Amino acid sequence: VRYEWKRDPKDEPYIVMSMTDKAQEIIQSYEKATGRTPKIYNTPGTPGKIMTKNEGAPVDLENYRSILGKLLFYGTKIAPECSFANGQLARHMQNPGEEHWKALERMIGYIKGKEKHELIIRKPHNLRIVSYGDSSYGDCKDTRRSSSGDFHTLGGALVSWRSQRLKMVCLSSTEAEYVTMTEMAKEQRFLQMLMEELTGKLEKGMIYGDNEAAMYLSKNKHVSARTKHIDIRAHYIRDHISESRAIIKAERSEMNFSDILTKNTSVSIFKRLSKAILRGFQGDEDKFI
């Protein structure tokens, strides 16, 4: 990863991260394996598309895994907006088919189309952990599990992100969002403990979500026929909120940065959210203070 220190017009320092050489290596690996030049795409995944498992024989398994390994390394370093599409590809690394190779080509076409693929890390405004989370209910057609994703920032500086399939089958969108919030709270608590050990101070965190029912459950010990089955482990979020380690706040779905970690969104939504993330949330400082 290449790091470059710069300053914005307000003389605030920030770091620019890039991996141009790695991007070229990925593109060349694909061209060598397939003999094709990838087309350029605006998004890493086809909007609205969810891949299913291949029922036939695997297609060029060795090259698929090799290229995917490079993509996963690239994505975990400087391309958070590619996390969901990469996760989709990784779910089928045991038996990739033609559909998965097409999706792989689209991912590489997205990287190829980025003239400058850079991730900006700005100077934190404070030591507060602010988290955004979202869930896509039952989107995996093979397992009927839900996808979840979250971003965690330190005073506006991106410090971690995650896009994964939940380990259980949820029976409602509320449950899926609620379990996702618990996973967010666990990661946020770890970051808080780390900062408390380094600074001696505990800053109250902020959790943003877009499901009103899940947010209500996190603040109230309400039990009904639709929620009494939820595993006790998922209620960790309640303690996190009740013990004043964080407050929870609603955010409109179209303004929830983690939306692109749970689904292949439309081109317009993807461009708006990914631009905000990659530029270090410049212009959105009020959400982190």
PDB file of C-alpha atoms in Angstrom:
ATOM      1  CA  VAL A   1       0.000   0.000   0.000  1.00  0.00           C
ATOM      2  CA  ARG A   2       1.336   3.441  -0.916  1.00  0.00           C
ATOM      3  CA  TYR A   3       0.812   6.202   1.656  1.00  0.00           C
ATOM      4  CA  GLU A   4       1.010   9.902   0.859  1.00  0.00           C
ATOM      5  CA  TRP A   5       0.563  12.782   3.290  1.00  0.00           C
ATOM      6  CA  LYS A   6      -1.373  15.815   2.023  1.00  0.00           C
ATOM      7  CA  ARG A   7      -3.210  18.872   3.363  1.00  0.00           C
ATOM      8  CA  ASP A   8      -6.630  20.174   2.410  1.00  0.00           C
ATOM      9  CA  PRO A   9      -7.518  23.880   1.825  1.00  0.00           C
ATOM     10  CA  LYS A  10      -8.109  24.273   5.576  1.00  0.00           C
ATOM     11  CA  ASP A  11      -4.544  23.043   6.212  1.00  0.00           C
ATOM     12  CA  GLU A  12      -5.845  19.830   7.805  1.00  0.00           C
ATOM     13  CA  PRO A  13      -3.546  16.827   7.198  1.00  0.00           C
ATOM     14  CA  TYR A  14      -4.835  13.608   5.639  1.00  0.00           C
ATOM     15  CA  ILE A  15      -3.417  10.358   4.272  1.00  0.00           C
ATOM     16  CA  VAL A  16      -4.015   9.090   0.733  1.00  0.00           C
ATOM     17  CA  MET A  17      -3.757   5.298   0.323  1.00  0.00           C
ATOM     18  CA  SER A  18      -3.422   3.641  -3.088  1.00  0.00           C
ATOM     19  CA  MET A  19      -2.378   0.314  -4.649  1.00  0.00           C
ATOM     20  CA  THR A  20      -1.957   1.070  -8.355  1.00  0.00           C
ATOM     21  CA  ASP A  21       0.599  -1.694  -8.906  1.00  0.00           C
ATOM     22  CA  LYS A  22      -1.685  -4.291  -7.296  1.00  0.00           C
ATOM     23  CA  ALA A  23      -4.626  -3.170  -9.429  1.00  0.00           C
ATOM     24  CA  GLN A  24      -2.553  -3.637 -12.572  1.00  0.00           C
ATOM     25  CA  GLU A  25      -1.456  -7.071 -11.359  1.00  0.00           C
ATOM     26  CA  ILE A  26      -5.082  -8.137 -10.857  1.00  0.00           C
ATOM     27  CA  ILE A  27      -6.118  -6.940 -14.314  1.00  0.00           C
ATOM     28  CA  GLN A  28      -3.165  -8.663 -15.975  1.00  0.00           C
ATOM     29  CA  SER A  29      -3.847 -11.898 -14.085  1.00  0.00           C
ATOM     30  CA  TYR A  30      -7.400 -11.953 -15.398  1.00  0.00           C
ATOM     31  CA  GLU A  31      -6.336 -11.196 -18.971  1.00  0.00           C
ATOM     32  CA  LYS A  32      -3.693 -13.922 -18.844  1.00  0.00           C
ATOM     33  CA  ALA A  33      -6.147 -16.508 -17.446  1.00  0.00           C
ATOM     34  CA  THR A  34      -8.996 -15.760 -19.853  1.00  0.00           C
ATOM     35  CA  GLY A  35      -7.401 -14.137 -22.870  1.00  0.00           C
ATOM     36  CA  ARG A  36     -10.032 -11.375 -22.635  1.00  0.00           C
ATOM     37  CA  THR A  37      -9.831  -7.685 -21.857  1.00  0.00           C
ATOM     38  CA  PRO A  38     -12.379  -6.765 -19.152  1.00  0.00           C
ATOM     39  CA  LYS A  39     -14.972  -4.110 -19.933  1.00  0.00           C
ATOM     40  CA  ILE A  40     -15.154  -1.037 -17.740  1.00  0.00           C
ATOM     41  CA  TYR A  41     -18.062  -0.861 -15.243  1.00  0.00           C
ATOM     42  CA  ASN A  42     -19.342   1.814 -12.857  1.00  0.00           C
ATOM     43  CA  THR A  43     -20.062  -0.594  -9.997  1.00  0.00           C
ATOM     44  CA  PRO A  44     -18.284  -3.721  -8.705  1.00  0.00           C
ATOM     45  CA  GLY A  45     -21.507  -5.756  -8.759  1.00  0.00           C
ATOM     46  CA  THR A  46     -24.561  -5.921 -11.011  1.00  0.00           C
ATOM     47  CA  PRO A  47     -27.320  -3.800  -9.386  1.00  0.00           C
ATOM     48  CA  GLY A  48     -29.948  -5.998  -7.747  1.00  0.00           C
ATOM     49  CA  LYS A  49     -28.114  -9.216  -8.630  1.00  0.00           C
ATOM     50  CA  ILE A  50     -27.537 -12.022  -6.108  1.00  0.00           C
ATOM     51  CA  MET A  51     -25.576 -15.025  -7.324  1.00  0.00           C
ATOM     52  CA  THR A  52     -26.558 -18.631  -6.619  1.00  0.00           C
ATOM     53  CA  LYS A  53     -24.370 -21.711  -6.373  1.00  0.00           C
ATOM     54  CA  ASN A  54     -23.142 -23.537  -9.445  1.00  0.00           C
ATOM     55  CA  GLU A  55     -24.796 -26.953  -9.848  1.00  0.00           C
ATOM     56  CA  GLY A  56     -22.352 -28.128 -12.518  1.00  0.00           C
ATOM     57  CA  ALA A  57     -18.622 -28.759 -12.628  1.00  0.00           C
ATOM     58  CA  PRO A  58     -16.312 -25.925 -11.506  1.00  0.00           C
ATOM     59  CA  VAL A  59     -14.988 -23.620 -14.212  1.00  0.00           C
ATOM     60  CA  ASP A  60     -11.232 -22.984 -14.065  1.00  0.00           C
ATOM     61  CA  LEU A  61     -11.149 -23.340 -10.278  1.00  0.00           C
ATOM     62  CA  GLU A  62      -7.437 -22.639  -9.803  1.00  0.00           C
ATOM     63  CA  ASN A  63      -7.392 -19.324 -11.677  1.00  0.00           C
ATOM     64  CA  TYR A  64     -10.663 -18.214 -10.055  1.00  0.00           C
ATOM     65  CA  ARG A  65      -9.209 -18.697  -6.576  1.00  0.00           C
ATOM     66  CA  SER A  66      -5.922 -17.072  -7.492  1.00  0.00           C
ATOM     67  CA  ILE A  67      -7.530 -13.920  -8.895  1.00  0.00           C
ATOM     68  CA  LEU A  68     -10.097 -13.766  -6.089  1.00  0.00           C
ATOM     69  CA  GLY A  69      -7.322 -13.942  -3.486  1.00  0.00           C
ATOM     70  CA  LYS A  70      -5.715 -10.865  -5.032  1.00  0.00           C
ATOM     71  CA  LEU A  71      -9.095  -9.071  -5.107  1.00  0.00           C
ATOM     72  CA  LEU A  72      -9.778  -9.830  -1.450  1.00  0.00           C
ATOM     73  CA  PHE A  73      -6.370  -8.480  -0.437  1.00  0.00           C
ATOM     74  CA  TYR A  74      -6.947  -5.346  -2.505  1.00  0.00           C
ATOM     75  CA  GLY A  75     -10.457  -4.831  -1.107  1.00  0.00           C
ATOM     76  CA  THR A  76      -9.473  -5.190   2.544  1.00  0.00           C
ATOM     77  CA  LYS A  77      -6.757  -2.543   2.148  1.00  0.00           C
ATOM     78  CA  ILE A  78      -8.214   0.338   0.138  1.00  0.00           C
ATOM     79  CA  ALA A  79     -11.567  -0.627  -1.412  1.00  0.00           C
ATOM     80  CA  PRO A  80     -14.310  -0.873   1.245  1.00  0.00           C
ATOM     81  CA  GLU A  81     -16.969  -0.241  -1.422  1.00  0.00           C
ATOM     82  CA  CYS A  82     -16.040  -3.582  -3.052  1.00  0.00           C
ATOM     83  CA  SER A  83     -16.630  -5.625   0.111  1.00  0.00           C
ATOM     84  CA  PHE A  84     -20.096  -6.927  -0.729  1.00  0.00           C
ATOM     85  CA  ALA A  85     -19.263  -7.895  -4.312  1.00  0.00           C
ATOM     86  CA  ASN A  86     -16.048  -9.564  -3.139  1.00  0.00           C
ATOM     87  CA  GLY A  87     -18.005 -11.456  -0.498  1.00  0.00           C
ATOM     88  CA  GLN A  88     -20.407 -12.708  -3.156  1.00  0.00           C
ATOM     89  CA  LEU A  89     -17.486 -14.021  -5.190  1.00  0.00           C
ATOM     90  CA  ALA A  90     -15.879 -15.650  -2.149  1.00  0.00           C
ATOM     91  CA  ARG A  91     -19.045 -17.578  -1.268  1.00  0.00           C
ATOM     92  CA  HIS A  92     -18.635 -19.572  -4.479  1.00  0.00           C
ATOM     93  CA  MET A  93     -14.895 -20.168  -4.486  1.00  0.00           C
ATOM     94  CA  GLN A  94     -15.431 -23.916  -3.960  1.00  0.00           C
ATOM     95  CA  ASN A  95     -17.357 -24.356  -7.206  1.00  0.00           C
ATOM     96  CA  PRO A  96     -17.356 -21.308  -9.506  1.00  0.00           C
ATOM     97  CA  GLY A  97     -19.450 -21.369 -12.658  1.00  0.00           C
ATOM     98  CA  GLU A  98     -19.867 -19.133 -15.694  1.00  0.00           C
ATOM     99  CA  GLU A  99     -22.097 -16.760 -13.703  1.00  0.00           C
ATOM    100  CA  HIS A 100     -19.363 -16.266 -11.124  1.00  0.00           C
ATOM    101  CA  TRP A 101     -16.700 -15.669 -13.758  1.00  0.00           C
ATOM    102  CA  LYS A 102     -18.894 -12.953 -15.280  1.00  0.00           C
ATOM    103  CA  ALA A 103     -19.208 -11.349 -11.849  1.00  0.00           C
ATOM    104  CA  LEU A 104     -15.443 -11.616 -11.397  1.00  0.00           C
ATOM    105  CA  GLU A 105     -14.924  -9.848 -14.717  1.00  0.00           C
ATOM    106  CA  ARG A 106     -17.267  -7.056 -13.637  1.00  0.00           C
ATOM    107  CA  MET A 107     -15.313  -6.541 -10.426  1.00  0.00           C
ATOM    108  CA  ILE A 108     -12.060  -6.296 -12.347  1.00  0.00           C
ATOM    109  CA  GLY A 109     -13.723  -3.993 -14.888  1.00  0.00           C
ATOM    110  CA  TYR A 110     -14.698  -1.695 -12.009  1.00  0.00           C
ATOM    111  CA  ILE A 111     -11.108  -1.556 -10.757  1.00  0.00           C
ATOM    112  CA  LYS A 112      -9.868  -0.963 -14.292  1.00  0.00           C
ATOM    113  CA  GLY A 113     -12.270   1.957 -14.684  1.00  0.00           C
ATOM    114  CA  LYS A 114     -10.943   3.733 -11.583  1.00  0.00           C
ATOM    115  CA  GLU A 115      -8.380   6.198 -12.891  1.00  0.00           C
ATOM    116  CA  LYS A 116      -7.337   6.894  -9.308  1.00  0.00           C
ATOM    117  CA  HIS A 117      -8.503   4.366  -6.736  1.00  0.00           C
ATOM    118  CA  GLU A 118      -7.584   6.075  -3.490  1.00  0.00           C
ATOM    119  CA  LEU A 119      -8.827   5.837   0.078  1.00  0.00           C
ATOM    120  CA  ILE A 120      -8.470   9.004   2.147  1.00  0.00           C
ATOM    121  CA  ILE A 121      -8.030   8.833   5.923  1.00  0.00           C
ATOM    122  CA  ARG A 122      -8.573  12.235   7.549  1.00  0.00           C
ATOM    123  CA  LYS A 123      -7.496  13.559  10.918  1.00  0.00           C
ATOM    124  CA  PRO A 124     -10.084  12.574  13.585  1.00  0.00           C
ATOM    125  CA  HIS A 125     -12.233  15.405  14.935  1.00  0.00           C
ATOM    126  CA  ASN A 126     -12.417  13.643  18.317  1.00  0.00           C
ATOM    127  CA  LEU A 127     -12.056  10.182  19.880  1.00  0.00           C
ATOM    128  CA  ARG A 128     -15.694   9.184  19.423  1.00  0.00           C
ATOM    129  CA  ILE A 129     -16.518   5.894  17.712  1.00  0.00           C
ATOM    130  CA  VAL A 130     -19.383   6.390  15.251  1.00  0.00           C
ATOM    131  CA  SER A 131     -20.797   3.295  13.537  1.00  0.00           C
ATOM    132  CA  TYR A 132     -23.128   2.748  10.595  1.00  0.00           C
ATOM    133  CA  GLY A 133     -24.813  -0.610  10.013  1.00  0.00           C
ATOM    134  CA  ASP A 134     -27.329  -2.196   7.695  1.00  0.00           C
ATOM    135  CA  SER A 135     -28.746  -5.598   6.797  1.00  0.00           C
ATOM    136  CA  SER A 136     -30.311  -7.159   3.704  1.00  0.00           C
ATOM    137  CA  TYR A 137     -32.939  -9.651   4.847  1.00  0.00           C
ATOM    138  CA  GLY A 138     -32.681 -13.215   3.550  1.00  0.00           C
ATOM    139  CA  ASP A 139     -30.856 -12.212   0.376  1.00  0.00           C
ATOM    140  CA  CYS A 140     -28.754 -15.400   0.071  1.00  0.00           C
ATOM    141  CA  LYS A 141     -30.964 -17.656  -2.046  1.00  0.00           C
ATOM    142  CA  ASP A 142     -28.941 -20.769  -1.242  1.00  0.00           C
ATOM    143  CA  THR A 143     -29.064 -20.509   2.569  1.00  0.00           C
ATOM    144  CA  ARG A 144     -31.764 -17.821   3.135  1.00  0.00           C
ATOM    145  CA  ARG A 145     -29.372 -16.038   5.451  1.00  0.00           C
ATOM    146  CA  SER A 146     -29.128 -12.269   5.553  1.00  0.00           C
ATOM    147  CA  SER A 147     -26.179 -10.085   4.642  1.00  0.00           C
ATOM    148  CA  SER A 148     -24.923  -7.502   7.118  1.00  0.00           C
ATOM    149  CA  GLY A 149     -22.402  -4.705   6.896  1.00  0.00           C
ATOM    150  CA  ASP A 150     -20.991  -1.957   9.070  1.00  0.00           C
ATOM    151  CA  PHE A 151     -18.524   0.940   9.049  1.00  0.00           C
ATOM    152  CA  HIS A 152     -16.723   2.181  12.153  1.00  0.00           C
ATOM    153  CA  THR A 153     -15.075   5.589  12.348  1.00  0.00           C
ATOM    154  CA  LEU A 154     -12.969   7.395  14.916  1.00  0.00           C
ATOM    155  CA  GLY A 155     -13.988  11.042  14.887  1.00  0.00           C
ATOM    156  CA  GLY A 156     -14.750  10.780  11.182  1.00  0.00           C
ATOM    157  CA  ALA A 157     -11.665   8.727  10.249  1.00  0.00           C
ATOM    158  CA  LEU A 158     -12.532   5.298   8.856  1.00  0.00           C
ATOM    159  CA  VAL A 159     -10.928   2.585  11.010  1.00  0.00           C
ATOM    160  CA  SER A 160     -12.763  -0.639  10.114  1.00  0.00           C
ATOM    161  CA  TRP A 161     -15.478  -2.084   7.908  1.00  0.00           C
ATOM    162  CA  ARG A 162     -17.149  -5.450   7.446  1.00  0.00           C
ATOM    163  CA  SER A 163     -19.510  -7.147   5.019  1.00  0.00           C
ATOM    164  CA  GLN A 164     -20.587 -10.681   5.820  1.00  0.00           C
ATOM    165  CA  ARG A 165     -23.408 -13.200   5.804  1.00  0.00           C
ATOM    166  CA  LEU A 166     -25.018 -13.700   9.213  1.00  0.00           C
ATOM    167  CA  LYS A 167     -24.379 -17.047  10.875  1.00  0.00           C
ATOM    168  CA  MET A 168     -28.064 -17.737  11.425  1.00  0.00           C
ATOM    169  CA  VAL A 169     -31.334 -17.644   9.506  1.00  0.00           C
ATOM    170  CA  CYS A 170     -33.401 -14.658  10.653  1.00  0.00           C
ATOM    171  CA  LEU A 171     -37.192 -14.791  10.551  1.00  0.00           C
ATOM    172  CA  SER A 172     -37.787 -11.113   9.840  1.00  0.00           C
ATOM    173  CA  SER A 173     -36.032  -8.002   8.627  1.00  0.00           C
ATOM    174  CA  THR A 174     -36.262  -6.653  12.184  1.00  0.00           C
ATOM    175  CA  GLU A 175     -34.350  -9.633  13.548  1.00  0.00           C
ATOM    176  CA  ALA A 176     -31.717  -9.348  10.813  1.00  0.00           C
ATOM    177  CA  GLU A 177     -31.173  -5.655  11.589  1.00  0.00           C
ATOM    178  CA  TYR A 178     -31.170  -6.317  15.335  1.00  0.00           C
ATOM    179  CA  VAL A 179     -28.500  -9.025  15.067  1.00  0.00           C
ATOM    180  CA  THR A 180     -26.469  -6.712  12.832  1.00  0.00           C
ATOM    181  CA  MET A 181     -26.674  -3.969  15.467  1.00  0.00           C
ATOM    182  CA  THR A 182     -25.355  -6.393  18.074  1.00  0.00           C
ATOM    183  CA  GLU A 183     -22.370  -7.224  15.858  1.00  0.00           C
ATOM    184  CA  MET A 184     -21.794  -3.486  15.430  1.00  0.00           C
ATOM    185  CA  ALA A 185     -21.956  -2.940  19.192  1.00  0.00           C
ATOM    186  CA  LYS A 186     -19.354  -5.660  19.797  1.00  0.00           C
ATOM    187  CA  GLU A 187     -16.905  -4.102  17.346  1.00  0.00           C
ATOM    188  CA  GLN A 188     -17.614  -0.628  18.695  1.00  0.00           C
ATOM    189  CA  ARG A 189     -17.020  -1.803  22.268  1.00  0.00           C
ATOM    190  CA  PHE A 190     -13.636  -3.255  21.281  1.00  0.00           C
ATOM    191  CA  LEU A 191     -12.609   0.060  19.700  1.00  0.00           C
ATOM    192  CA  GLN A 192     -13.811   1.955  22.756  1.00  0.00           C
ATOM    193  CA  MET A 193     -11.760  -0.249  25.085  1.00  0.00           C
ATOM    194  CA  LEU A 194      -8.713   0.251  22.881  1.00  0.00           C
ATOM    195  CA  MET A 195      -9.077   4.036  22.926  1.00  0.00           C
ATOM    196  CA  GLU A 196      -9.788   4.031  26.670  1.00  0.00           C
ATOM    197  CA  GLU A 197      -6.573   2.092  27.284  1.00  0.00           C
ATOM    198  CA  LEU A 198      -4.571   4.494  25.116  1.00  0.00           C
ATOM    199  CA  THR A 199      -6.077   7.765  26.345  1.00  0.00           C
ATOM    200  CA  GLY A 200      -7.664   6.992  29.725  1.00  0.00           C
ATOM    201  CA  LYS A 201     -10.992   8.405  28.526  1.00  0.00           C
ATOM    202  CA  LEU A 202     -14.193   6.732  27.363  1.00  0.00           C
ATOM    203  CA  GLU A 203     -16.128   8.609  24.700  1.00  0.00           C
ATOM    204  CA  LYS A 204     -19.778   7.649  24.268  1.00  0.00           C
ATOM    205  CA  GLY A 205     -20.253   6.092  20.842  1.00  0.00           C
ATOM    206  CA  MET A 206     -22.952   6.569  18.239  1.00  0.00           C
ATOM    207  CA  ILE A 207     -24.758   3.833  16.306  1.00  0.00           C
ATOM    208  CA  TYR A 208     -26.737   4.676  13.172  1.00  0.00           C
ATOM    209  CA  GLY A 209     -29.397   2.325  11.805  1.00  0.00           C
ATOM    210  CA  ASP A 210     -32.359   2.576   9.452  1.00  0.00           C
ATOM    211  CA  ASN A 211     -34.806   0.036  10.951  1.00  0.00           C
ATOM    212  CA  GLU A 212     -37.133   1.605  13.510  1.00  0.00           C
ATOM    213  CA  ALA A 213     -38.324  -1.730  14.944  1.00  0.00           C
ATOM    214  CA  ALA A 214     -34.774  -2.975  15.556  1.00  0.00           C
ATOM    215  CA  MET A 215     -33.862   0.330  17.172  1.00  0.00           C
ATOM    216  CA  TYR A 216     -36.915   0.088  19.446  1.00  0.00           C
ATOM    217  CA  LEU A 217     -35.885  -3.421  20.537  1.00  0.00           C
ATOM    218  CA  SER A 218     -32.379  -2.224  21.348  1.00  0.00           C
ATOM    219  CA  LYS A 219     -33.749   0.325  23.811  1.00  0.00           C
ATOM    220  CA  ASN A 220     -36.739  -1.581  25.228  1.00  0.00           C
ATOM    221  CA  LYS A 221     -37.045  -5.081  26.676  1.00  0.00           C
ATOM    222  CA  HIS A 222     -40.225  -5.727  24.755  1.00  0.00           C
ATOM    223  CA  VAL A 223     -41.209  -9.349  24.130  1.00  0.00           C
ATOM    224  CA  SER A 224     -43.744 -10.541  21.577  1.00  0.00           C
ATOM    225  CA  ALA A 225     -44.412 -13.635  19.515  1.00  0.00           C
ATOM    226  CA  ARG A 226     -42.219 -12.167  16.794  1.00  0.00           C
ATOM    227  CA  THR A 227     -39.192 -11.493  19.000  1.00  0.00           C
ATOM    228  CA  LYS A 228     -39.184 -13.988  21.884  1.00  0.00           C
ATOM    229  CA  HIS A 229     -37.209 -16.525  19.849  1.00  0.00           C
ATOM    230  CA  ILE A 230     -34.221 -14.196  19.343  1.00  0.00           C
ATOM    231  CA  ASP A 231     -31.071 -15.696  20.838  1.00  0.00           C
ATOM    232  CA  ILE A 232     -29.935 -14.146  24.114  1.00  0.00           C
ATOM    233  CA  ARG A 233     -26.550 -13.315  22.566  1.00  0.00           C
ATOM    234  CA  ALA A 234     -28.257 -10.891  20.214  1.00  0.00           C
ATOM    235  CA  HIS A 235     -29.394  -8.767  23.159  1.00  0.00           C
ATOM    236  CA  TYR A 236     -25.874  -7.490  23.880  1.00  0.00           C
ATOM    237  CA  ILE A 237     -26.855  -4.273  22.102  1.00  0.00           C
ATOM    238  CA  ARG A 238     -29.321  -3.534  24.934  1.00  0.00           C
ATOM    239  CA  ASP A 239     -26.582  -3.532  27.556  1.00  0.00           C
ATOM    240  CA  HIS A 240     -24.361  -1.443  25.318  1.00  0.00           C
ATOM    241  CA  ILE A 241     -27.100   1.196  25.084  1.00  0.00           C
ATOM    242  CA  SER A 242     -28.456   0.972  28.657  1.00  0.00           C
ATOM    243  CA  GLU A 243     -24.985   1.319  30.193  1.00  0.00           C
ATOM    244  CA  SER A 244     -24.508   4.583  28.279  1.00  0.00           C
ATOM    245  CA  ARG A 245     -21.606   3.341  26.195  1.00  0.00           C
ATOM    246  CA  ALA A 246     -23.427   4.502  23.070  1.00  0.00           C
ATOM    247  CA  ILE A 247     -26.591   6.118  21.824  1.00  0.00           C
ATOM    248  CA  ILE A 248     -28.553   4.912  18.838  1.00  0.00           C
ATOM    249  CA  LYS A 249     -29.944   7.173  16.154  1.00  0.00           C
ATOM    250  CA  ALA A 250     -32.006   6.709  12.998  1.00  0.00           C
ATOM    251  CA  GLU A 251     -30.544   7.453   9.597  1.00  0.00           C
ATOM    252  CA  ARG A 252     -32.402   7.445   6.301  1.00  0.00           C
ATOM    253  CA  SER A 253     -31.637   4.340   4.270  1.00  0.00           C
ATOM    254  CA  GLU A 254     -30.429   6.355   1.277  1.00  0.00           C
ATOM    255  CA  MET A 255     -27.941   8.180   3.548  1.00  0.00           C
ATOM    256  CA  ASN A 256     -26.697   5.076   5.377  1.00  0.00           C
ATOM    257  CA  PHE A 257     -23.101   4.570   4.236  1.00  0.00           C
ATOM    258  CA  SER A 258     -23.229   0.845   5.020  1.00  0.00           C
ATOM    259  CA  ASP A 259     -25.984   0.300   2.434  1.00  0.00           C
ATOM    260  CA  ILE A 260     -23.354  -0.627  -0.175  1.00  0.00           C
ATOM    261  CA  LEU A 261     -21.973  -3.315   2.174  1.00  0.00           C
ATOM    262  CA  THR A 262     -25.198  -5.332   2.081  1.00  0.00           C
ATOM    263  CA  LYS A 263     -26.398  -5.234  -1.519  1.00  0.00           C
ATOM    264  CA  ASN A 264     -25.523  -4.353  -5.098  1.00  0.00           C
ATOM    265  CA  THR A 265     -27.181  -0.933  -5.192  1.00  0.00           C
ATOM    266  CA  SER A 266     -28.088   1.177  -8.203  1.00  0.00           C
ATOM    267  CA  VAL A 267     -25.316   3.089  -9.956  1.00  0.00           C
ATOM    268  CA  SER A 268     -26.487   6.462  -8.603  1.00  0.00           C
ATOM    269  CA  ILE A 269     -26.632   5.305  -4.959  1.00  0.00           C
ATOM    270  CA  PHE A 270     -23.316   3.487  -5.233  1.00  0.00           C
ATOM    271  CA  LYS A 271     -21.529   6.479  -6.726  1.00  0.00           C
ATOM    272  CA  ARG A 272     -22.844   8.858  -4.063  1.00  0.00           C
ATOM    273  CA  LEU A 273     -22.060   6.651  -1.064  1.00  0.00           C
ATOM    274  CA  SER A 274     -18.733   5.248  -2.298  1.00  0.00           C
ATOM    275  CA  LYS A 275     -17.495   8.753  -3.152  1.00  0.00           C
ATOM    276  CA  ALA A 276     -18.255   9.922   0.391  1.00  0.00           C
ATOM    277  CA  ILE A 277     -16.462   6.920   1.912  1.00  0.00           C
ATOM    278  CA  LEU A 278     -13.377   7.042  -0.301  1.00  0.00           C
ATOM    279  CA  ARG A 279     -12.892  10.793   0.171  1.00  0.00           C
ATOM    280  CA  GLY A 280     -12.881  10.362   3.965  1.00  0.00           C
ATOM    281  CA  PHE A 281     -16.446  11.597   4.600  1.00  0.00           C
ATOM    282  CA  GLN A 282     -15.474  15.161   3.731  1.00  0.00           C
ATOM    283  CA  GLY A 283     -18.556  17.358   4.043  1.00  0.00           C
ATOM    284  CA  ASP A 284     -20.247  14.924   6.453  1.00  0.00           C
ATOM    285  CA  GLU A 285     -18.326  15.993   9.566  1.00  0.00           C
ATOM    286  CA  ASP A 286     -21.527  16.819  11.456  1.00  0.00           C
ATOM    287  CA  LYS A 287     -22.438  13.116  11.538  1.00  0.00           C
ATOM    288  CA  PHE A 288     -19.353  12.263  13.590  1.00  0.00           C
ATOM    289  CA  ILE A 289     -19.245  15.031  16.171  1.00  0.00           C
TER     290      ILE A 289
END
